[in-house]
Amino acid sequence: MAFEALLARDSAKTPASLNELRTRVFYALQRHPLCRQVEFDIVSTPRTRRTNWTVSMHSVQPGALWTAHEIVADIQEAYELDAVA
């Protein structure tokens, strides 16, 4: 039982506000040359098993689409939208 509690704690996502998520996604996209021109919005969604927020991307160059998607997916695995937000 203690092992399950430890595993659940380690797999928990870090809560973040909309502004924090916007900042993290922005800087992560800026680090990749193909993704620097990507425009995006953070959108709160109903809570699912995996996440409670998503990113709506605009003006994505064809060569940057999969890279931007992977960057956002990595951030979504680590953070959840804070309930207070």
Coordinates of N, CA and C in Angstrom, one line a residue:
M1 N 0.8 -1.2 0.0 CA 0.0 0.0 0.0 C 0.9 1.3 0.0
A2 N 1.9 1.3 0.8 CA 2.8 2.5 0.8 C 3.4 2.7 -0.5
F3 N 3.8 1.6 -1.3 CA 4.4 1.7 -2.6 C 3.4 2.4 -3.5
E4 N 2.1 2.0 -3.5 CA 1.1 2.6 -4.4 C 1.0 4.1 -4.1
A5 N 1.0 4.5 -2.9 CA 0.9 5.9 -2.5 C 2.1 6.7 -3.0
L6 N 3.3 6.1 -2.9 CA 4.5 6.7 -3.4 C 4.4 6.9 -4.9
L7 N 4.0 5.8 -5.6 CA 3.9 5.9 -7.0 C 2.9 6.9 -7.5
A8 N 1.8 7.0 -6.8 CA 0.8 8.0 -7.2 C 1.3 9.4 -6.9
R9 N 2.0 9.6 -5.9 CA 2.6 10.9 -5.6 C 3.6 11.3 -6.6
D10 N 4.5 10.4 -7.1 CA 5.5 10.7 -8.1 C 4.9 10.9 -9.4
S11 N 3.8 10.3 -9.8 CA 3.2 10.5 -11.1 C 2.2 11.7 -11.1
A12 N 2.0 12.4 -10.0 CA 1.1 13.5 -9.9 C 1.7 14.7 -10.7
K13 N 0.9 15.4 -11.4 CA 1.3 16.6 -12.2 C 1.4 17.8 -11.3
T14 N 2.2 18.7 -11.7 CA 2.4 20.0 -10.9 C 1.3 20.9 -11.3
P15 N 0.6 21.5 -10.3 CA -0.5 22.5 -10.7 C 0.2 23.8 -11.2
A16 N -0.5 24.4 -12.1 CA 0.0 25.7 -12.7 C -1.2 26.5 -13.1
S17 N -1.0 27.8 -13.1 CA -2.1 28.7 -13.5 C -2.0 28.9 -15.0
L18 N -3.1 29.5 -15.6 CA -3.1 29.7 -17.0 C -1.9 30.6 -17.5
N19 N -1.5 31.6 -16.7 CA -0.3 32.4 -17.0 C 1.0 31.6 -17.0
E20 N 1.1 30.7 -16.0 CA 2.3 29.9 -15.9 C 2.4 28.9 -17.1
L21 N 1.2 28.3 -17.5 CA 1.2 27.4 -18.6 C 1.6 28.2 -19.9
R22 N 1.0 29.4 -20.1 CA 1.3 30.2 -21.3 C 2.8 30.5 -21.3
T23 N 3.4 30.8 -20.2 CA 4.8 31.2 -20.2 C 5.6 29.9 -20.5
R24 N 5.3 28.8 -19.9 CA 6.1 27.6 -20.2 C 6.0 27.2 -21.6
V25 N 4.8 27.2 -22.2 CA 4.6 26.8 -23.6 C 5.4 27.8 -24.5
F26 N 5.2 29.1 -24.2 CA 5.9 30.1 -25.0 C 7.4 29.9 -25.1
Y27 N 8.0 29.7 -23.9 CA 9.5 29.6 -23.9 C 9.9 28.2 -24.5
A28 N 9.2 27.2 -24.3 CA 9.5 25.9 -24.9 C 9.5 26.0 -26.4
L29 N 8.5 26.6 -26.9 CA 8.4 26.8 -28.4 C 9.5 27.7 -28.9
Q30 N 9.9 28.7 -28.2 CA 10.9 29.6 -28.6 C 12.3 29.0 -28.7
R31 N 12.5 27.9 -27.9 CA 13.8 27.2 -27.9 C 14.0 26.4 -29.2
H32 N 13.0 26.1 -30.0 CA 13.1 25.4 -31.2 C 13.0 26.3 -32.4
P33 N 14.0 26.3 -33.3 CA 13.9 27.3 -34.4 C 12.7 27.2 -35.3
L34 N 12.2 26.0 -35.5 CA 11.0 25.9 -36.4 C 9.7 26.4 -35.7
C35 N 9.7 26.5 -34.4 CA 8.5 26.8 -33.6 C 8.4 28.2 -33.1
R36 N 9.3 29.0 -33.5 CA 9.4 30.4 -32.9 C 8.2 31.3 -33.4
Q37 N 7.6 30.9 -34.6 CA 6.5 31.8 -35.1 C 5.1 31.2 -34.8
V38 N 5.1 30.1 -34.0 CA 3.8 29.5 -33.6 C 3.0 30.4 -32.7
E39 N 1.8 30.7 -33.1 CA 0.9 31.4 -32.2 C -0.1 30.4 -31.5
F40 N -0.4 30.6 -30.3 CA -1.2 29.6 -29.5 C -2.0 30.3 -28.5
D41 N -3.0 29.5 -28.0 CA -3.8 29.9 -26.9 C -3.9 28.7 -26.0
I42 N -3.9 28.9 -24.7 CA -4.2 27.9 -23.7 C -5.7 27.8 -23.4
V43 N -6.2 26.6 -23.5 CA -7.7 26.5 -23.3 C -8.0 25.5 -22.2
S44 N -8.8 25.9 -21.2 CA -9.2 25.1 -20.2 C -10.2 24.1 -20.7
T45 N -10.1 22.8 -20.4 CA -11.1 21.8 -20.9 C -11.6 21.0 -19.7
P46 N -12.7 20.3 -19.9 CA -13.2 19.5 -18.8 C -12.1 18.4 -18.4
R47 N -12.0 18.1 -17.2 CA -11.0 17.2 -16.7 C -11.2 15.8 -17.3
T48 N -10.1 15.3 -17.8 CA -10.1 13.9 -18.3 C -9.1 13.1 -17.5
R49 N -8.9 11.9 -17.8 CA -7.9 11.1 -17.1 C -6.5 11.7 -17.3
R50 N -6.2 12.3 -18.4 CA -4.8 12.8 -18.6 C -4.6 14.2 -18.4
T51 N -5.6 15.1 -18.7 CA -5.3 16.5 -18.6 C -6.6 17.3 -18.4
N52 N -6.5 18.6 -18.1 CA -7.6 19.5 -18.0 C -7.4 20.8 -18.7
W53 N -6.4 20.8 -19.7 CA -6.1 21.9 -20.5 C -5.5 21.5 -21.8
T54 N -5.6 22.3 -22.8 CA -5.1 22.0 -24.1 C -4.5 23.3 -24.7
V55 N -3.8 23.1 -25.8 CA -3.3 24.2 -26.6 C -3.9 24.3 -28.0
S56 N -4.4 25.4 -28.3 CA -4.9 25.7 -29.7 C -3.8 26.4 -30.4
M57 N -3.2 25.8 -31.4 CA -2.1 26.4 -32.2 C -2.6 27.0 -33.5
H58 N -2.0 28.2 -33.8 CA -2.4 28.9 -35.0 C -1.1 29.3 -35.7
S59 N -1.1 29.5 -37.0 CA 0.0 29.9 -37.8 C 1.2 29.0 -37.6
V60 N 1.0 27.7 -37.7 CA 2.1 26.7 -37.6 C 2.6 26.4 -39.0
Q61 N 3.9 26.5 -39.2 CA 4.5 26.1 -40.4 C 4.4 24.6 -40.6
P62 N 4.2 24.1 -41.8 CA 4.1 22.7 -42.0 C 5.2 21.9 -41.4
G63 N 6.5 22.3 -41.5 CA 7.6 21.6 -40.9 C 7.7 21.6 -39.4
A64 N 6.9 22.5 -38.8 CA 7.0 22.7 -37.3 C 5.8 22.0 -36.6
L65 N 4.8 21.5 -37.3 CA 3.6 21.0 -36.7 C 3.9 19.9 -35.7
W66 N 4.6 18.8 -36.1 CA 4.9 17.7 -35.2 C 5.8 18.0 -34.1
T67 N 6.8 18.9 -34.4 CA 7.7 19.3 -33.3 C 6.9 20.1 -32.2
A68 N 6.1 21.0 -32.7 CA 5.3 21.8 -31.7 C 4.4 20.9 -30.9
H69 N 3.8 20.0 -31.6 CA 2.9 19.0 -30.9 C 3.6 18.2 -29.8
E70 N 4.8 17.8 -30.1 CA 5.6 17.0 -29.1 C 6.0 17.9 -28.0
I71 N 6.4 19.1 -28.2 CA 6.8 20.0 -27.1 C 5.6 20.3 -26.2
V72 N 4.4 20.5 -26.8 CA 3.2 20.7 -26.0 C 2.8 19.5 -25.2
A73 N 2.9 18.3 -25.8 CA 2.6 17.1 -25.2 C 3.5 16.8 -23.9
D74 N 4.8 17.1 -24.1 CA 5.7 17.0 -22.9 C 5.3 17.9 -21.8
I75 N 4.8 19.1 -22.1 CA 4.4 20.0 -21.0 C 3.1 19.5 -20.4
Q76 N 2.2 19.0 -21.2 CA 0.9 18.5 -20.7 C 1.1 17.3 -19.8
E77 N 2.1 16.5 -20.0 CA 2.4 15.4 -19.1 C 2.9 15.8 -17.8
A78 N 3.5 17.0 -17.7 CA 4.1 17.5 -16.4 C 3.2 18.4 -15.6
Y79 N 2.2 19.1 -16.3 CA 1.5 20.1 -15.6 C 0.0 19.9 -15.8
E80 N -0.8 20.3 -14.7 CA -2.2 20.4 -14.8 C -2.7 21.8 -14.5
L81 N -3.8 22.2 -15.0 CA -4.3 23.5 -14.7 C -4.8 23.5 -13.3
D82 N -4.3 24.5 -12.5 CA -4.7 24.6 -11.1 C -6.2 24.8 -11.0
A83 N -6.8 24.2 -10.0 CA -8.2 24.3 -9.8 C -8.6 25.7 -9.5
V84 N -7.8 26.5 -8.9 CA -8.1 27.9 -8.5 C -8.1 28.7 -9.7
A85 N -7.3 28.4 -10.8 CA -7.3 29.1 -12.0 C -8.6 29.0 -12.7

